Coordinates of C-alpha atoms in Angstrom, one line a residue:
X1 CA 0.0 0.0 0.0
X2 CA 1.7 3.5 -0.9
X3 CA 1.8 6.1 1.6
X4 CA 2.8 9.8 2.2
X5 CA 6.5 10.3 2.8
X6 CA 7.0 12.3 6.0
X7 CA 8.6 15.5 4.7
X8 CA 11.5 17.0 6.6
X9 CA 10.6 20.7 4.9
X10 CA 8.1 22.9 4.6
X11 CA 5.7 22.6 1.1
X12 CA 8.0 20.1 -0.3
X13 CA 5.1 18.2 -1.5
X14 CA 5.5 19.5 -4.9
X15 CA 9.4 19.9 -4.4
X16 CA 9.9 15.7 -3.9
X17 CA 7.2 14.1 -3.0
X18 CA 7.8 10.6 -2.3
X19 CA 5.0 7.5 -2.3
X20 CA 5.7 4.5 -0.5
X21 CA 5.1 0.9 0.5
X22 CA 4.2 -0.3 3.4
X23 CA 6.9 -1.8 5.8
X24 CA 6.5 -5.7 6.2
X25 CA 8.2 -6.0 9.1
X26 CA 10.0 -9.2 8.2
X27 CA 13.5 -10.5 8.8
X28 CA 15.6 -13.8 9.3
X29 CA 16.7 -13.0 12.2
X30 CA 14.1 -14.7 14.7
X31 CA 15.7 -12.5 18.0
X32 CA 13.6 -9.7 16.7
X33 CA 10.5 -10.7 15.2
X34 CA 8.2 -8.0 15.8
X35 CA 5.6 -8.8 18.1
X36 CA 2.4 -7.3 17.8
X37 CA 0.3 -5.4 19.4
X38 CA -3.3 -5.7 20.3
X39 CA -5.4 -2.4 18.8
X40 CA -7.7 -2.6 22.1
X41 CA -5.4 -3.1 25.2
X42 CA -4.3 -1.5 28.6
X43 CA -1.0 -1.3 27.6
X44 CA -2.0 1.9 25.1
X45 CA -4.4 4.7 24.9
X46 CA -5.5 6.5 21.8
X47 CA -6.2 10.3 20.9
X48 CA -7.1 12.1 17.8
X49 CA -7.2 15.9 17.5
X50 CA -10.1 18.5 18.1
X51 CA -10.5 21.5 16.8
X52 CA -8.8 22.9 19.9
X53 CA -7.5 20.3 21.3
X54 CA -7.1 16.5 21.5
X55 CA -9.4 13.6 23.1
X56 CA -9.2 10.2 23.5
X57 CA -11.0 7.2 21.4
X58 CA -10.8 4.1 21.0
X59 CA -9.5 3.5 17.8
X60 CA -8.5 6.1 15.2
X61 CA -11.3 5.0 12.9
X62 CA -13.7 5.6 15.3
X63 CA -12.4 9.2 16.4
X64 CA -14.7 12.5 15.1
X65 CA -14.9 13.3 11.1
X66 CA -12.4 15.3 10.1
X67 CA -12.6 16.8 6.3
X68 CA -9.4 15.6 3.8
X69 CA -7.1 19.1 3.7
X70 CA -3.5 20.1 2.2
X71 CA -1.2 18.6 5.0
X72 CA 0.2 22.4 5.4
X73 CA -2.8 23.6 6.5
X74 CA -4.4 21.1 8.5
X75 CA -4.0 19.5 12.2
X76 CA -1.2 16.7 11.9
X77 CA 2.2 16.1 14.0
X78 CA 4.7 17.3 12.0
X79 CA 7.9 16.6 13.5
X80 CA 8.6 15.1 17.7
X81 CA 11.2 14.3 19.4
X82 CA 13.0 14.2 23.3
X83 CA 14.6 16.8 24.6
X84 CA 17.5 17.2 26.6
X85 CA 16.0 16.8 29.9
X86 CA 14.0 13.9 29.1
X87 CA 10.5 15.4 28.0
X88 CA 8.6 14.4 25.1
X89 CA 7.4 16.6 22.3
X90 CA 5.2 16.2 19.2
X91 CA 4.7 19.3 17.1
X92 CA 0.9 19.8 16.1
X93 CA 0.7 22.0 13.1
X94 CA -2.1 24.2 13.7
X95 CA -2.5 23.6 17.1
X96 CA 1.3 23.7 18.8
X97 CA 2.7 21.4 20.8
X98 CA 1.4 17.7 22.6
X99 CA 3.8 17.4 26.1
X100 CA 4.6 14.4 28.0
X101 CA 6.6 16.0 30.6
X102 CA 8.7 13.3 32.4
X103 CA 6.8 10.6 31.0
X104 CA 3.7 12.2 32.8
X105 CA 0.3 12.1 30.7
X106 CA -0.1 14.4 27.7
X107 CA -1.0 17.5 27.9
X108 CA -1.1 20.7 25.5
X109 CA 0.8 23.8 25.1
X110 CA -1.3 26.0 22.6
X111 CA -0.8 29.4 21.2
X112 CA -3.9 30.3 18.9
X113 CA -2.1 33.8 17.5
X114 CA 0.9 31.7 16.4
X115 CA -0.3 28.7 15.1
X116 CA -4.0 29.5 13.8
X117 CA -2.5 30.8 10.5
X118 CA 0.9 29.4 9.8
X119 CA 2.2 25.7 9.2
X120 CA 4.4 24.7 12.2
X121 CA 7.9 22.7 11.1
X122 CA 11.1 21.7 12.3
X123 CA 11.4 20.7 16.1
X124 CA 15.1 21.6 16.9
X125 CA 16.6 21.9 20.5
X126 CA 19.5 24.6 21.4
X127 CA 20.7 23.5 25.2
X128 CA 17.6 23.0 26.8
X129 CA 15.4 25.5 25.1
X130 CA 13.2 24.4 22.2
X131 CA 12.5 26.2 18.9
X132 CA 10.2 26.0 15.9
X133 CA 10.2 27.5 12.5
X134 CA 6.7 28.6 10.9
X135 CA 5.4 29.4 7.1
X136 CA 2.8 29.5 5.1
X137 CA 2.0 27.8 1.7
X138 CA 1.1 30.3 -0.9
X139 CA -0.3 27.6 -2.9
X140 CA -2.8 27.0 -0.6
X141 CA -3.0 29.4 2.3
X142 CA -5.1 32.6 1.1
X143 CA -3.6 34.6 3.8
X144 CA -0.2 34.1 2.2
X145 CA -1.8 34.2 -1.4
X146 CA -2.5 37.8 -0.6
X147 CA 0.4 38.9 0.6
X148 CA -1.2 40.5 3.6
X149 CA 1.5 40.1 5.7
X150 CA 3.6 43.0 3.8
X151 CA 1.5 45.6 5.4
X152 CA -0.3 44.1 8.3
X153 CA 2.1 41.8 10.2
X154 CA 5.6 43.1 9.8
X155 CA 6.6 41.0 13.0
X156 CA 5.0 37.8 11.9
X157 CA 7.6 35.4 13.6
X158 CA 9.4 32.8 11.5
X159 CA 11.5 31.1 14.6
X160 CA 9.4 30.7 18.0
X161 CA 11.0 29.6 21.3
X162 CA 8.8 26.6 23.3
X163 CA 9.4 26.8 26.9
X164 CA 8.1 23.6 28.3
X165 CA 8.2 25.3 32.2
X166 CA 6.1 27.7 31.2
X167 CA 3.8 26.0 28.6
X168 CA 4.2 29.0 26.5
X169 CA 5.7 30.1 22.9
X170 CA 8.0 33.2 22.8
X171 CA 8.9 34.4 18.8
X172 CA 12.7 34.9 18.8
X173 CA 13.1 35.8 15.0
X174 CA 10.8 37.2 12.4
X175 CA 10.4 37.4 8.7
X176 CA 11.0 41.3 8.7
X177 CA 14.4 40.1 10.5
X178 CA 15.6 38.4 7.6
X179 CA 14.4 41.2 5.2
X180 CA 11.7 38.8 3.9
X181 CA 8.4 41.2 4.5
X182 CA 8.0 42.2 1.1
X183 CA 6.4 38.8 -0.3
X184 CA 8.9 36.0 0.2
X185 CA 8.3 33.0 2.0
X186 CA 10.8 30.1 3.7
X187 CA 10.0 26.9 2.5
X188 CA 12.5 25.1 3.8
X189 CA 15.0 25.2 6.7
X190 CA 17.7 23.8 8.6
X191 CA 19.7 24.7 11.9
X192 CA 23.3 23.1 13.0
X193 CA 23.7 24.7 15.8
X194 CA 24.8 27.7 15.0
X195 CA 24.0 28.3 11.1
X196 CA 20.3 28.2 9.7
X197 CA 20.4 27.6 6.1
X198 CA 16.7 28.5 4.3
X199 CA 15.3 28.1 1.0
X200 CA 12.9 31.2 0.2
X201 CA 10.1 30.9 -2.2
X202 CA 9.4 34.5 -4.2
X203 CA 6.1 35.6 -6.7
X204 CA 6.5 38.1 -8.4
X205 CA 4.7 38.6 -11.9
X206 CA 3.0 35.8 -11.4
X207 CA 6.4 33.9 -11.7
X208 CA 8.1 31.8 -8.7
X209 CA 11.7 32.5 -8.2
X210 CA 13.7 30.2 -5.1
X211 CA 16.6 31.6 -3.6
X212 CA 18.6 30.8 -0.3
X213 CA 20.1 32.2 2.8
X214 CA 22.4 31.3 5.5
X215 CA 21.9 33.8 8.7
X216 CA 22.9 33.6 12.2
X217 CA 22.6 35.8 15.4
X218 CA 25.7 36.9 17.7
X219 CA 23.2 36.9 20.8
X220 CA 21.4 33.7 22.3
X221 CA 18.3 33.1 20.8
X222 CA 16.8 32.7 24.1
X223 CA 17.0 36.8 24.4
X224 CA 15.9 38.1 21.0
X225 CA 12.9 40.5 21.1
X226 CA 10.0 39.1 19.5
X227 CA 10.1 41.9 16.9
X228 CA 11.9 43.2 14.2
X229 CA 15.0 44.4 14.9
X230 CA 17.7 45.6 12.5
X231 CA 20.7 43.7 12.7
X232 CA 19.3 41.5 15.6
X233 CA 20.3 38.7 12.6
X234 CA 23.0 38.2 10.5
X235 CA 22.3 37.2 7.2
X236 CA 23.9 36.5 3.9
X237 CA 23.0 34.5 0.5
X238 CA 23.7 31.2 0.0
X239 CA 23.0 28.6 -2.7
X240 CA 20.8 25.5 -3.9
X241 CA 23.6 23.4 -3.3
X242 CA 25.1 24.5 0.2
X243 CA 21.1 23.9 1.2
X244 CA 20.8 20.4 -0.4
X245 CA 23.6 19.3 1.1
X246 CA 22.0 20.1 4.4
X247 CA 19.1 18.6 3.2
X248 CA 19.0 16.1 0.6
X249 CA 18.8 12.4 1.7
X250 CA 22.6 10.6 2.3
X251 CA 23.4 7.1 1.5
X252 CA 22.1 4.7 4.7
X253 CA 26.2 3.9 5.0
X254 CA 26.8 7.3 6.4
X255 CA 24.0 6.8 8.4
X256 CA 25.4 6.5 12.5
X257 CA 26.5 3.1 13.5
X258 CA 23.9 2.7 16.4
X259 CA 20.9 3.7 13.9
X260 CA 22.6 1.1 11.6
X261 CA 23.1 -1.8 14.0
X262 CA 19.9 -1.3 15.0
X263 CA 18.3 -1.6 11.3
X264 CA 20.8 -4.2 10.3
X265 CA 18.2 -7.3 10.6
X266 CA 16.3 -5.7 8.0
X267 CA 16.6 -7.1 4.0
X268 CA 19.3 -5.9 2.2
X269 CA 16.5 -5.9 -1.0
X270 CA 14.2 -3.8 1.0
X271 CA 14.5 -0.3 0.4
X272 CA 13.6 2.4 3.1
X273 CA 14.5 5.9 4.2
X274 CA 14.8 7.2 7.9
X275 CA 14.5 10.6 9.2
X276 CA 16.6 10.7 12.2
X277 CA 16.9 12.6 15.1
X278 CA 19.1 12.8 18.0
X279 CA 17.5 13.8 21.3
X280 CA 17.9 17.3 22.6
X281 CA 19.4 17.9 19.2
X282 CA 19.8 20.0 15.9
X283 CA 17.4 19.4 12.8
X284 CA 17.2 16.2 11.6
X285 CA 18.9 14.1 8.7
X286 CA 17.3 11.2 6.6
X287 CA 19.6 8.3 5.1
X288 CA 18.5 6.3 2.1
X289 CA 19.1 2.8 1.4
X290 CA 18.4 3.6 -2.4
X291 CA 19.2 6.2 -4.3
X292 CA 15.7 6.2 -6.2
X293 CA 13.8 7.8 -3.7
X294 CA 10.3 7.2 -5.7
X295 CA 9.2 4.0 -3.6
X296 CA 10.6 3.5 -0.1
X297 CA 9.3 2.8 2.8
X298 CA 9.6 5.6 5.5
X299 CA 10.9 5.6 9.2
X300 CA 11.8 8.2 12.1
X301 CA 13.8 7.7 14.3
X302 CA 15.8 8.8 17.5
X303 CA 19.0 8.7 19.2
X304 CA 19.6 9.3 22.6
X305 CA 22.0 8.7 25.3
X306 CA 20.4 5.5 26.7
X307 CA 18.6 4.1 24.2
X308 CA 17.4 4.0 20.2
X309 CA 14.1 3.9 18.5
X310 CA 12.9 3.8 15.1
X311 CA 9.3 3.4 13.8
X312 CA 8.3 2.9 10.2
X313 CA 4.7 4.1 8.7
X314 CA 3.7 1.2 9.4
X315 CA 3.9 0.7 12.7
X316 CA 7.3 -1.9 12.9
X317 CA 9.3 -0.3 15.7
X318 CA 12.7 -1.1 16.6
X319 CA 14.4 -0.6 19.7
X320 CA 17.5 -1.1 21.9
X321 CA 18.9 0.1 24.7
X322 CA 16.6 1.1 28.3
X323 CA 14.7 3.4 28.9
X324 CA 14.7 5.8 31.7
X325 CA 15.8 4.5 34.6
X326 CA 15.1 0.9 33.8
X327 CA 17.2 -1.6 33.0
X328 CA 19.0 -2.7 29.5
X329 CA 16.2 -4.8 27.7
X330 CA 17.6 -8.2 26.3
X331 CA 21.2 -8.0 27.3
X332 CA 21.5 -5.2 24.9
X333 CA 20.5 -6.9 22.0
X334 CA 17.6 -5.3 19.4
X335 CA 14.3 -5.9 20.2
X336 CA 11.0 -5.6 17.8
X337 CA 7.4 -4.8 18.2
X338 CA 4.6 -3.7 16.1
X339 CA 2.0 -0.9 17.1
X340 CA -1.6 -1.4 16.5
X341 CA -2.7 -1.8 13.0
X342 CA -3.8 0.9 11.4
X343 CA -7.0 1.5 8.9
X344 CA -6.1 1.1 5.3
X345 CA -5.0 4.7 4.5
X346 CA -3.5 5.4 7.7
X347 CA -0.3 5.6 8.6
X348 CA 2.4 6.6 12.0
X349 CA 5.0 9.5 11.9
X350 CA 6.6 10.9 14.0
X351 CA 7.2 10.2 17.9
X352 CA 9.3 10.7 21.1
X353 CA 9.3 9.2 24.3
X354 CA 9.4 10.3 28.2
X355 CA 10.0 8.3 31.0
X356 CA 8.2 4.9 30.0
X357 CA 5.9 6.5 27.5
X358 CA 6.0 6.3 23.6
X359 CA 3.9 9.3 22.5
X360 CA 3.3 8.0 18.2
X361 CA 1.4 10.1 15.7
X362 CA -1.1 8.5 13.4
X363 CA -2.8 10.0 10.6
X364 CA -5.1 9.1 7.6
X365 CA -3.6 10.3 4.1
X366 CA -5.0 10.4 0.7
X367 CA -1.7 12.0 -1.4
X368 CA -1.4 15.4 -0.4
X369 CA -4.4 16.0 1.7
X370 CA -5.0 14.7 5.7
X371 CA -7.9 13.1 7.1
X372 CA -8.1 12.4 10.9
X373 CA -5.1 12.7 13.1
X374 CA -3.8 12.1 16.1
X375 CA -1.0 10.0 18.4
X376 CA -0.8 6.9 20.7
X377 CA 0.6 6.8 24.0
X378 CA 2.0 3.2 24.5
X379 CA 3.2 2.1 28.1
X380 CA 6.7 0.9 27.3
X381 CA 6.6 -0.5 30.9
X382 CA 4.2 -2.7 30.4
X383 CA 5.5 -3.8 27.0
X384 CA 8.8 -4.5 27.7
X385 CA 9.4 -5.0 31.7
X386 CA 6.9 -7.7 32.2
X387 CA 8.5 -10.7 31.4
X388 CA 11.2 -11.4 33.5
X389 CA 13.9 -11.9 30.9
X390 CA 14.1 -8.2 30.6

């Protein structure tokens, strides 16, 4: 069954996007034969997304109606992952951010001003503070189609700080910042640590023109006003290829070792791509087993100090290492496990996990467009610490 790649950029759906095949989960190595689990248990709980909010169901079929939209403009995780101090975060576009703090239950942090209009992107961590980059898609946001904000919303904020002890959003950088108020529009981004490389999207004359810029700021972002500023940024052009090579998929070889190891019981002839993270870290990178990227199957994953995870659209997780303060699980070996089976047209993206909890987003796609949404909160506890062999 084909499904939506998980883009790493903004409104790359028309840039590269990417159908695939559902993961099998297979391998010939009997140690890690997934094991599934039940779609009605006490080991998980489901949610799906309101309007303002999220509630839980019981499966995602069953969770309220929710109309097929452009995936930029509708309520869907778009990127998650753990932070430094061990707190889990899924980034809702349209809606902000789902928290487990400490492997506590979820809760919300929501800013209708900041995300009501713009499509949220790009979960990146500097120290312990969080950030997130916002745009809109003038292909199918009005609002941007229009233009309005050169002359309304000269602040509109492109990077926004998430403080997880407050529960509130703090814009750090804006588009007038980077000398982008007049009409153009970041469709892409990518932050090392120190350098943000961005590809900017331009109409004019009813003609689209792409360029690129690399900025950076001499102060923490942490202290930036949340409006324009001059010089509060530093920012210079760049090109296509100093951003692809930031952004474009690398062979699976270059991949880490541990995210290899862990992957290594999977078929050389299957062909898959994995989007990976490192907790409390920069922006993410995605390796390729293939260098056609038209039909592969698609994974996230992260890497943190104590442990590894990956999870493919489909559900197949793989994991190794212990979670927090829990023992190593299977003498340090891999260990596999499906989620829940999704409905046909469903598939998981992205995740993170807190304490003992696995926070996994689920959505129903038809090509561009997104149906219901949501996540799953598994109890990892209960999954992998009650047999005794662990």
């Amino acid at each position: 069954m084909k499904r939506l790649f998980i883009m790493m950029s903004f409104f790359a759906v028309f840039a590269g996007l990417f159908m695939l095949t559902g993961f099998t989960g297979c391998s010939k190595n009997k140690e890690i034969t997934p094991v599934q689990i039940e779609q009605e248990s006490s080991d998980h709980a489901w949610y799906f997304f309101t309007g303002n909010g999220f509630e839980k169901t019981s499966l995602p079929q069953k969770s309220g109606i929710s109309s097929l939209k452009p995936w930029t403009e509708t309520l869907r995780a778009s990127d998650g992952n753990t932070d430094a101090d061990g707190n889990g975060l899924l980034l809702i576009n349209r809606l902000g951010i789902v928290l487990l703090q400490k492997g506590g239950e979820p809760v919300l942090m929501q800013d209708v001003q900041i995300f009501s209009n713009s499509t949220a992107s790009n979960l990146v961590f500097d120290g312990t503070d969080s950030y997130i980059t916002l745009g809109r898609s003038s292909f199918f946001n009005k609002a941007a189609s229009l233009n309005i904000d050169d002359n309304m919303e000269p602040n509109r904020p492109f990077v926004v700080r998430a403080s997880v002890n407050d529960r509130a959003f703090y814009p750090v950088v804006t588009y007038g910042d980077l000398g982008l108020a007049s009409g153009g529009e970041i469709t892409g981004s990518n932050y090392d640590g120190k350098n943000w490389l961005c590809s900017v999207k331009t109409m004019q004359h009813q003609k689209t023109y792409f360029s690129y810029i690399n900025w950076t700021s001499g102060h923490e972002l942490n202290s930036l006003p949340p409006y324009t500023q001059p010089s509060k940024v530093s920012v210079k052009e760049s090109t296509e290829d100093e951003y692809r090579s930031k952004s474009s998929p690398l062979p699976l070889k270059k991949a880490p070792e541990r995210l290899k190891k862990l992957l290594s019981a999977i078929p050389k002839e299957f062909e898959y791509a994995v989007n990976c993270h490192s907790q409390g870290g920069f922006s993410s990178r995605l390796f390729a087993s293939a260098t056609d990227e038209s039909n592969l199957a698609s994974a996230n994953a992260i890497i943190a100090d104590g442990w590894i995870c990956a999870i493919f659209t489909d559900g197949t997780t793989y994991f190794n290492g212990a979670v927090d303060g829990r023992s190593i699980l299977n003498g340090g070996k891999n260990i596999a496990f499906r989620l829940p089976k999704l409905p046909e047209s469903y598939q998981y993206g992205p995740f993170c996990i807190s304490g003992d909890k696995l926070a996994v987003a689920w959505e129903e796609t038809d090509f561009y467009k997104t149906g219901r949404s949501g996540f799953i909160v598994v109890d990892l506890a209960k999954i992998f610490y009650k047999d005794t062999n662990f």
